[in-house]
Tab-separated table of C-alpha atoms in Angstrom:
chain	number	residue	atom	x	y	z
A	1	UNK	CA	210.310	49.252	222.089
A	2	UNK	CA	213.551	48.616	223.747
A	3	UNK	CA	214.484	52.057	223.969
A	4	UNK	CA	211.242	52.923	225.245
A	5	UNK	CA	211.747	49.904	227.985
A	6	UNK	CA	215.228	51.224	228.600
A	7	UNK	CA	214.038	54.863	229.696
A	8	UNK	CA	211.050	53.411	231.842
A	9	UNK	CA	213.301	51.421	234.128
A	10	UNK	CA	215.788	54.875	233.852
A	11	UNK	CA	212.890	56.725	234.994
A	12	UNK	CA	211.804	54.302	237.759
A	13	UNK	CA	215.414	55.063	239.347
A	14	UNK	CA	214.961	58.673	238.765
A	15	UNK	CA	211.862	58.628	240.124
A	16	UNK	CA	212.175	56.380	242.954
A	17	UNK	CA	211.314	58.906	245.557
A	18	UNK	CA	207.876	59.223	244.142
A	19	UNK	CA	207.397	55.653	245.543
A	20	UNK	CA	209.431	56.505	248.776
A	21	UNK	CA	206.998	59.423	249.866
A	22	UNK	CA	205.582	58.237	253.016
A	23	UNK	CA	201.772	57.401	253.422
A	24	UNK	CA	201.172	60.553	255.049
A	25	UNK	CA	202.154	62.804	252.623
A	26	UNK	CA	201.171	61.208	249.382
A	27	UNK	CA	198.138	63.412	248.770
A	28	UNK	CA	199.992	66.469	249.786
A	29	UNK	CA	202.848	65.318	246.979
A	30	UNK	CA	200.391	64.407	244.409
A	31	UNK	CA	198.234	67.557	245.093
A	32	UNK	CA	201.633	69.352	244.236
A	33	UNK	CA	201.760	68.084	240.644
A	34	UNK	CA	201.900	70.865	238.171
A	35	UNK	CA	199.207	70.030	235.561
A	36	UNK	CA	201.598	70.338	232.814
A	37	UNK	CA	203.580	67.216	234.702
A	38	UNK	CA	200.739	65.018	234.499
A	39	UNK	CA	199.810	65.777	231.086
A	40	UNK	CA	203.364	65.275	229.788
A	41	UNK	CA	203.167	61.582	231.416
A	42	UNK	CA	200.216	60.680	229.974
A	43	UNK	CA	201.418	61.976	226.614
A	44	UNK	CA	204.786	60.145	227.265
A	45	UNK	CA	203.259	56.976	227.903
A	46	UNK	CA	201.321	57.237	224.632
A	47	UNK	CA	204.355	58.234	222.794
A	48	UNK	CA	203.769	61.794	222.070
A	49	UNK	CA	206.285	63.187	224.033
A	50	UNK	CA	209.848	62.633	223.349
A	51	UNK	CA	211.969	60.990	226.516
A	52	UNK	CA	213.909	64.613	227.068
A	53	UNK	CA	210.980	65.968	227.490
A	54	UNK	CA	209.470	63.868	230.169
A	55	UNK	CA	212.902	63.756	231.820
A	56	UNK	CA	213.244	67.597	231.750
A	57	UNK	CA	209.886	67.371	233.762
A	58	UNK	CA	210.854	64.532	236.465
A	59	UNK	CA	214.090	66.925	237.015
A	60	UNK	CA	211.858	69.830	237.430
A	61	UNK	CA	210.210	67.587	240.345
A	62	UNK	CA	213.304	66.639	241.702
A	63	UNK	CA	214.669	70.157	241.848
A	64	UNK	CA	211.867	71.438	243.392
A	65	UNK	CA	211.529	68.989	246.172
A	66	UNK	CA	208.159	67.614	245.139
A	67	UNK	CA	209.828	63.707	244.752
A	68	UNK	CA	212.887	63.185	246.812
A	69	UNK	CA	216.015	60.761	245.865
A	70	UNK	CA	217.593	60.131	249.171
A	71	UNK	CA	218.185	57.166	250.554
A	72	UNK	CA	217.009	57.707	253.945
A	73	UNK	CA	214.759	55.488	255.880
A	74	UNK	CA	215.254	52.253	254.007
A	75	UNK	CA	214.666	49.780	256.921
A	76	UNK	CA	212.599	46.940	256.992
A	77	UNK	CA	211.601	46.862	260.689
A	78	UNK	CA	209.719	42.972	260.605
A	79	UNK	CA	210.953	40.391	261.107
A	80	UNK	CA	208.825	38.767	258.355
A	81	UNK	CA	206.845	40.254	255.435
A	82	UNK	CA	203.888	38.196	253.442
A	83	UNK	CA	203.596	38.740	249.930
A	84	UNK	CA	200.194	38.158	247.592
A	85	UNK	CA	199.710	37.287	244.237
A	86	UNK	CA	197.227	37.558	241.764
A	87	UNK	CA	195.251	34.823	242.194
A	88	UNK	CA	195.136	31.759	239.925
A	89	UNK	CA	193.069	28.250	239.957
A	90	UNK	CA	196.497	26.315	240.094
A	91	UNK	CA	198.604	27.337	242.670
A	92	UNK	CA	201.242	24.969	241.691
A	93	UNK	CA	201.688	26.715	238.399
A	94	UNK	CA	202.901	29.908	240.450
A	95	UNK	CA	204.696	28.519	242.661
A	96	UNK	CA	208.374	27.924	241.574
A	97	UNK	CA	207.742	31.737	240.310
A	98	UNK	CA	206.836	33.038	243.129
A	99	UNK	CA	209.305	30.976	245.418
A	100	UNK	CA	212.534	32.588	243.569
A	101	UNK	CA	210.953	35.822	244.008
A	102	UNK	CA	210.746	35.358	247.918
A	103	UNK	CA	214.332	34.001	247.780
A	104	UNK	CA	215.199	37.511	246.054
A	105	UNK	CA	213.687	39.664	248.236
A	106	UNK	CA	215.004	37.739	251.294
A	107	UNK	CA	218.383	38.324	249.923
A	108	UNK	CA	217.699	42.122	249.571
A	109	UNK	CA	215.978	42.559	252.821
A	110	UNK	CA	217.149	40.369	255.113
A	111	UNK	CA	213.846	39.069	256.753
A	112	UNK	CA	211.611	36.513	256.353
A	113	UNK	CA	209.492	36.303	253.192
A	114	UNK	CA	206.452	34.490	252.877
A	115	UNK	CA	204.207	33.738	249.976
A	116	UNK	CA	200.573	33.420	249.454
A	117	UNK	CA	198.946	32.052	246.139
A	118	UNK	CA	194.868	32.651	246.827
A	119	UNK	CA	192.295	31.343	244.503
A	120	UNK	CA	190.333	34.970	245.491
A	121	UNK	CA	191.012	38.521	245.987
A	122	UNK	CA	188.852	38.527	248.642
A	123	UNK	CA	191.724	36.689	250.358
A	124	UNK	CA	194.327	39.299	249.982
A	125	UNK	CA	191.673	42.194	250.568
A	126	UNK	CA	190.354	40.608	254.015
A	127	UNK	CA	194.320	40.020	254.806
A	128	UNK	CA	195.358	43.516	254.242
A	129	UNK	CA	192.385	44.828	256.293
A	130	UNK	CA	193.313	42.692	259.203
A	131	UNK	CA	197.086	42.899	258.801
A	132	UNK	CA	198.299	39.382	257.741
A	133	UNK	CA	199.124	40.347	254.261
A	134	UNK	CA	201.351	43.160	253.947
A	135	UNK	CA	201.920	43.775	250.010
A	136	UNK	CA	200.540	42.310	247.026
A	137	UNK	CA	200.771	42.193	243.271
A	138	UNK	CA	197.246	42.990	241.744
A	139	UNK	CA	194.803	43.577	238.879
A	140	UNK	CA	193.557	46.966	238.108
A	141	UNK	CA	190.274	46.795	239.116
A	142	UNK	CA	190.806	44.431	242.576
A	143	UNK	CA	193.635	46.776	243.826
A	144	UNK	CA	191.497	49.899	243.150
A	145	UNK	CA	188.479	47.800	245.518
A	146	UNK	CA	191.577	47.098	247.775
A	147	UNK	CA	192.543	50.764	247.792
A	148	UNK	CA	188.911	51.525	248.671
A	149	UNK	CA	188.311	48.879	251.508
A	150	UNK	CA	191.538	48.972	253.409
A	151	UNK	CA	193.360	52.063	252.646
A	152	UNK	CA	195.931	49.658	250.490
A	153	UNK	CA	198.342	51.885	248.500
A	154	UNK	CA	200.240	51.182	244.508
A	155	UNK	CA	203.854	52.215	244.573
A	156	UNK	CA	204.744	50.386	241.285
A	157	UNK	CA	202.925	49.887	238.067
A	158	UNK	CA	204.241	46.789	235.886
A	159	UNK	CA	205.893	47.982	232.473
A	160	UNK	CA	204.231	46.116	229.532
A	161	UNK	CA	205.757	46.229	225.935
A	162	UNK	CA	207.460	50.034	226.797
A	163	UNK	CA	203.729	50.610	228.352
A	164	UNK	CA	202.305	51.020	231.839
A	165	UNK	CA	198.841	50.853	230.212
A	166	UNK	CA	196.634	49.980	226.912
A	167	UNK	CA	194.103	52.286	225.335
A	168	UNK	CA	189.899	51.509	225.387
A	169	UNK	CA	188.812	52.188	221.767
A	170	UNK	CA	185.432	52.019	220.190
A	171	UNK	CA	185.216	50.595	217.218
A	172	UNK	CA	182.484	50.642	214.163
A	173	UNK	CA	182.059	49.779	210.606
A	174	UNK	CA	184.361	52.095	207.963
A	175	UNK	CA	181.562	52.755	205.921
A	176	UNK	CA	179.538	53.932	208.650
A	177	UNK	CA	179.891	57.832	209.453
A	178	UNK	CA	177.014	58.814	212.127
A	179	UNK	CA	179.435	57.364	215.020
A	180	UNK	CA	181.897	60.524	215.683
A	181	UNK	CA	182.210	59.890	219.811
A	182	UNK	CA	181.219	58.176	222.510
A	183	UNK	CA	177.946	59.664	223.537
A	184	UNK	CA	177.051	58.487	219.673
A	185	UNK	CA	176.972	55.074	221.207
A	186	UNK	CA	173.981	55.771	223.480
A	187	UNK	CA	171.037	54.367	221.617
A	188	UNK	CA	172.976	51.858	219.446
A	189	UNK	CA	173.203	48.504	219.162
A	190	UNK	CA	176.439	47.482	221.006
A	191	UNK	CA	179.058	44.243	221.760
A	192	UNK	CA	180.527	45.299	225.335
A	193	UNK	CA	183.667	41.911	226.152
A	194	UNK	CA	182.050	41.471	229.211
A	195	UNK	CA	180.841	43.159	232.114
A	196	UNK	CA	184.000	43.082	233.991
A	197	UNK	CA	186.150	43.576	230.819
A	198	UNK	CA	188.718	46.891	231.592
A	199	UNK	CA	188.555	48.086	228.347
A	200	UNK	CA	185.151	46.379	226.570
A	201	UNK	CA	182.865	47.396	229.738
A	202	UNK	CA	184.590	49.545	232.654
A	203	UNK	CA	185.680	52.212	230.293
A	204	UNK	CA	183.721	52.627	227.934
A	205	UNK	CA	180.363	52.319	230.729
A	206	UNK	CA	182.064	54.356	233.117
A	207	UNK	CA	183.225	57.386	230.535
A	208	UNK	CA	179.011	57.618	229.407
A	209	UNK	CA	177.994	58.064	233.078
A	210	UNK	CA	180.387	59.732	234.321
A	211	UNK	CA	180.426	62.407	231.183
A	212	UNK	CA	176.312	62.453	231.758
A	213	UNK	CA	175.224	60.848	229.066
A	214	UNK	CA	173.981	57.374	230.756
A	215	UNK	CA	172.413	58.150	234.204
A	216	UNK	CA	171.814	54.606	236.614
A	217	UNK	CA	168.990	55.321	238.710
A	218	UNK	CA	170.124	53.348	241.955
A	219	UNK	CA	172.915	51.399	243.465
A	220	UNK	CA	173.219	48.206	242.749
A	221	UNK	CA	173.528	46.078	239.888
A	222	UNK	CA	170.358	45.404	238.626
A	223	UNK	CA	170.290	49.442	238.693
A	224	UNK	CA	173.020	49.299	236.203
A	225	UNK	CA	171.882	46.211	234.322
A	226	UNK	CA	168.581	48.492	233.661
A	227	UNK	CA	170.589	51.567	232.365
A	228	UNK	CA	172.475	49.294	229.864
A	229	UNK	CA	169.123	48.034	228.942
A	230	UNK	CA	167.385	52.090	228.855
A	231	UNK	CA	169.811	53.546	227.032
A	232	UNK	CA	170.819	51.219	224.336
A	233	UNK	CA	168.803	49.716	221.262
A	234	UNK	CA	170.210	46.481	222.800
A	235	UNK	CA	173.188	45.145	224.373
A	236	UNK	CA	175.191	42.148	224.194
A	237	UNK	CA	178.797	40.783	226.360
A	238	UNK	CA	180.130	39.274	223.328
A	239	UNK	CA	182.818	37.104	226.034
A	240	UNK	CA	186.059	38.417	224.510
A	241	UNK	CA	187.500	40.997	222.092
A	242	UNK	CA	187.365	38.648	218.783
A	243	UNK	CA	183.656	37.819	219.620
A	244	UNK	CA	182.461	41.413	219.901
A	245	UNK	CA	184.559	42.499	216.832
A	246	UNK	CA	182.885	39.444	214.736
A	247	UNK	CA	179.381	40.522	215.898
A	248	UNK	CA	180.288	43.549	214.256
A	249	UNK	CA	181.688	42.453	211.273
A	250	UNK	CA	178.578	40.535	211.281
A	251	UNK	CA	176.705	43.503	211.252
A	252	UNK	CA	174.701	42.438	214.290
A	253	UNK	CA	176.281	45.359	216.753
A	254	UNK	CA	176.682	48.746	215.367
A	255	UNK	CA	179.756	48.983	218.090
A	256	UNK	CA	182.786	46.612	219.744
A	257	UNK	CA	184.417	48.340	222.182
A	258	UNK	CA	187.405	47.114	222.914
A	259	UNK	CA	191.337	47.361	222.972
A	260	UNK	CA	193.191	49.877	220.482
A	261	UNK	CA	195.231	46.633	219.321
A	262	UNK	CA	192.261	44.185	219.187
A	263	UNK	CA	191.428	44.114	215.243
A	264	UNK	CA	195.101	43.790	214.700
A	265	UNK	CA	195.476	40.983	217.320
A	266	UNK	CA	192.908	39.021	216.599
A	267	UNK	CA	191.477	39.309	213.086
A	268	UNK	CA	192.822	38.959	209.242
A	269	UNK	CA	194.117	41.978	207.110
A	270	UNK	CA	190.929	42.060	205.120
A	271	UNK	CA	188.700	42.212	208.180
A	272	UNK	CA	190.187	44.909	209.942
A	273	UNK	CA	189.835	47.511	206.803
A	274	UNK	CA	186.413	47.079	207.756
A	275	UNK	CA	186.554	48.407	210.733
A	276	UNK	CA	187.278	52.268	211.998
A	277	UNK	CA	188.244	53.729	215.693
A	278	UNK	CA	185.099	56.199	216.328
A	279	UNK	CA	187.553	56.816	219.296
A	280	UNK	CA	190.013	56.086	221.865
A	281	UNK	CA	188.530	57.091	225.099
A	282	UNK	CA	191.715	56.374	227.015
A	283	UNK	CA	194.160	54.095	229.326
A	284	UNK	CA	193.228	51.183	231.169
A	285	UNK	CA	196.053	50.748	233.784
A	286	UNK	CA	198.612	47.815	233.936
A	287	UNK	CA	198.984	45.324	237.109
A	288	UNK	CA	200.078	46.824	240.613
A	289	UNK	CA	201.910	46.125	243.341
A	290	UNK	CA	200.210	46.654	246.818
A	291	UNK	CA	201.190	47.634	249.976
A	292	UNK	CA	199.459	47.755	252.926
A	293	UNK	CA	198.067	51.317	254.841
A	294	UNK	CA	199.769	50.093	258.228
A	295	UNK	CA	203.193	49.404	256.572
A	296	UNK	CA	205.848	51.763	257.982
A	297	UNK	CA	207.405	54.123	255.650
A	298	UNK	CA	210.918	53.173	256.260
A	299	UNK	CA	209.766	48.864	255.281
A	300	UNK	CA	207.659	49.798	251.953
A	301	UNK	CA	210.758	52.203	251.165
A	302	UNK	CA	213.043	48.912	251.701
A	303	UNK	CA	210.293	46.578	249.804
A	304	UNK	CA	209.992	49.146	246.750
A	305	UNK	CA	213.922	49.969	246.326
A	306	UNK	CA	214.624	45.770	246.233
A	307	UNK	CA	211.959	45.583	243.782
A	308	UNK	CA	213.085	48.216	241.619
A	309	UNK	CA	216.174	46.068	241.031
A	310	UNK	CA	213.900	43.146	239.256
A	311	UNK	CA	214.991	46.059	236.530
A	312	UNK	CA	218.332	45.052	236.333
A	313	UNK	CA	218.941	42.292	233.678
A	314	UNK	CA	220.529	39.788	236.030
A	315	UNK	CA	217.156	40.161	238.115
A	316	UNK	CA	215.265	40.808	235.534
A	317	UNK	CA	214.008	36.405	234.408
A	318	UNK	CA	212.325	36.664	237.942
A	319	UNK	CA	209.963	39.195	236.869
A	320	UNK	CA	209.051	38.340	233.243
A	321	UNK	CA	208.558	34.946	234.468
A	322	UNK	CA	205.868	35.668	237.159
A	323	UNK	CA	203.309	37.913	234.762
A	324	UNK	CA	205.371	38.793	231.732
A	325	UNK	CA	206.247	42.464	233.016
A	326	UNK	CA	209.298	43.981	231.258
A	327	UNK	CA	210.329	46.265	234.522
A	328	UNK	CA	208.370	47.725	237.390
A	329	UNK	CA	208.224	52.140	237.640
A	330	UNK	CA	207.009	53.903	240.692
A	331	UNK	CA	203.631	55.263	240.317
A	332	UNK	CA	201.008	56.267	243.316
A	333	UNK	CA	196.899	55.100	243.767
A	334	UNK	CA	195.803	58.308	242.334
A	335	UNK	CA	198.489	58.536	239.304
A	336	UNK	CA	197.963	55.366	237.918
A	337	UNK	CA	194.537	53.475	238.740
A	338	UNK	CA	192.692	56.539	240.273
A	339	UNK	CA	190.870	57.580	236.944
A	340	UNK	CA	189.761	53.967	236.432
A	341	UNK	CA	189.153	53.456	240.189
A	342	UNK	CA	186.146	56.585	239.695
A	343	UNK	CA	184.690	54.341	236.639
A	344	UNK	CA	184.249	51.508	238.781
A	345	UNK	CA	182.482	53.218	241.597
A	346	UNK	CA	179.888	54.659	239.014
A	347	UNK	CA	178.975	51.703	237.829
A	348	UNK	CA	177.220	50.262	240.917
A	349	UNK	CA	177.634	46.950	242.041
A	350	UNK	CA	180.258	46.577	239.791
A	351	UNK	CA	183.058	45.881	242.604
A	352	UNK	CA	181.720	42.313	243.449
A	353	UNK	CA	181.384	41.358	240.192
A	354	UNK	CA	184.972	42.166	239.319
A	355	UNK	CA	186.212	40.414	242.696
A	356	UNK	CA	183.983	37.166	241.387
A	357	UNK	CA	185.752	36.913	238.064
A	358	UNK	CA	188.922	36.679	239.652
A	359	UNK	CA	187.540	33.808	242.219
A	360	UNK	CA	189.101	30.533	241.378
A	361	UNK	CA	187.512	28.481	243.130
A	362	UNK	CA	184.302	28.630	241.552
């Protein structure tokens, strides 16, 4: 793991220009992504491609002009820039975290650096819409609505175990052999985590409609609360990854989907040579960081390049303490949440629910 973690934060310097593309050409840069390139990251990420190889292909980028390394245009030009966080029911909690992250950054930057500690998303979305949040740290599925409602861009992706992201697996009895895919689900008796689970609901629910297999006839969420009910034998949100696996162990679901690492995280030895993958349908995206659509090029360049250096190990305690994040890589909207981002809009009326499991204040 640590060499993994050590060629991330390698590659986030590398690749730092990735981040520093301005707004206005980010879909021209990404649109200039040789296939090959984005299958070799998603095959490094999961392992199957050695570090040369990924770094041979970053170079390639480099060489070619498609990310750019210079340091050029690196100016914050506010005088004060206010910084979200994911939001939590006890500010207090967050606070002393968040406070020696502001103290960094003001260091780095040279400007004012204010903090805000919401109990809602829909605090940091309405801010960033009306300008009076400029950058924010962010769950998968609220910074994809972000992206959506205010034009809010990622330029880092937080680094988990040697990871930017965890697989979405389906899982079934080992003694039963009619589940081979997916679309085998349809018509099965099945333990989703809950309906705003990334892994147990989003992808898993997303992949069948998207791929054609469940169709939602309308657009909100009772429209998708009658698919789930027309197109499986029945339907359950267990409320977690243990409780769907045990309904299945129980022989009550015929399916858990879940997390590749659930069995082994949550259940004995014995109970998990039970189980089988029928498959891994594929990533659900790590935490964000946010900045806003009217941020100039030359400030998020500034914000990014300060952040990058949470990487370095005398930085480094200020970023494991605020979400447990081993380093922070440069990533774009569509590289790293844009996949997931497509799942959520199929499932209608989806958005909202995500934003209310996140309110605190309820």
């Amino acid at each position: 793991m640590k060499q993994k973690t050590t060629m991330a934060i390698i590659v986030a310097f590398v690749a730092i220009g990735m981040a520093t593309i301005p707004l206005s050409q980010t879909a021209q840069a990404q649109s200039s992504l040789p296939d090959w390139i984005k299958t070799n990251a998603g095959w490094w990420a999961e392992g199957a491609v050695d570090d040369s190889t990924f770094l041979n292909g970053i170079e390639f980028l480099i060489e070619n002009g498609i990310i750019n390394v210079s340091s050029d245009s690196k100016s914050v030009d506010v005088d004060t820039l206010t910084i979200g966080f994911i939001p939590v029911e006890k500010a207090e909690e967050l606070t002393p975290k968040a406070e020696a992250l502001e103290q960094f950054l003001e260091s780095e930057l040279g400007v004012d650096i204010e903090v805000v500690i919401p109990t809602n998303y829909e605090t940091i979305i309405e801010g960033m819409r009306f300008g009076h949040i400029d950058a924010a740290f962010m769950d998968t599925g609220p910074a994809w609505i972000t992206h959506e409602r205010t034009g809010a861009e990622a330029v880092l992706a937080e680094l988990v175990k040697g990871k930017v992201n965890y697989q979405a697996t389906v899982w079934t009895l080992a003694e039963n052999d009619s589940l081979q895919s997916i679309e085998d689900t349809v018509g099965k008796k099945v333990a989703f985590t809950s309906m705003t689970g990334s892994s147990g609901f989003v992808r898993p629910m997303g992949t069948l409609v998207t791929e054609g297999h469940v169709t939602i006839e309308g657009d909100d969420i009772i429209a998708l609360e009658s698919a789930l009910a027309d197109n499986f034998e029945s339907y359950t949100f267990a409320g977690g990854y243990k409780a769907a696996l045990t309904l299945l162990l129980e022989e009550k679901v015929d399916v858990a989907f879940g997390s590749d690492i659930a069995p082994a995280k949550y259940l004995e030895i014995e109970d998990q040579k039970k189980l089988r993958p029928v498959t891994t349908i594929g990533p659900v995206p790590s935490h964000v960081f946010m900045v806003s659509a009217d941020m100039s090029d030359s400030t998020k360049n500034a914000l990014v390049d300060s952040l990058i250096k949470l990487n370095y190990d005398e930085n480094n305690a200020i970023l494991t303490d605020l979400y447990g994040a081993e380093a922070l890589v440069p990533t774009t909207t569509t590289m790293h949440i844009g996949e997931f981002g497509e799942f959520i809009n199929a499932l209608t009326g989806l958005d909202q629910k995500i934003l209310d499991k996140y309110d605190k204040s309820k």
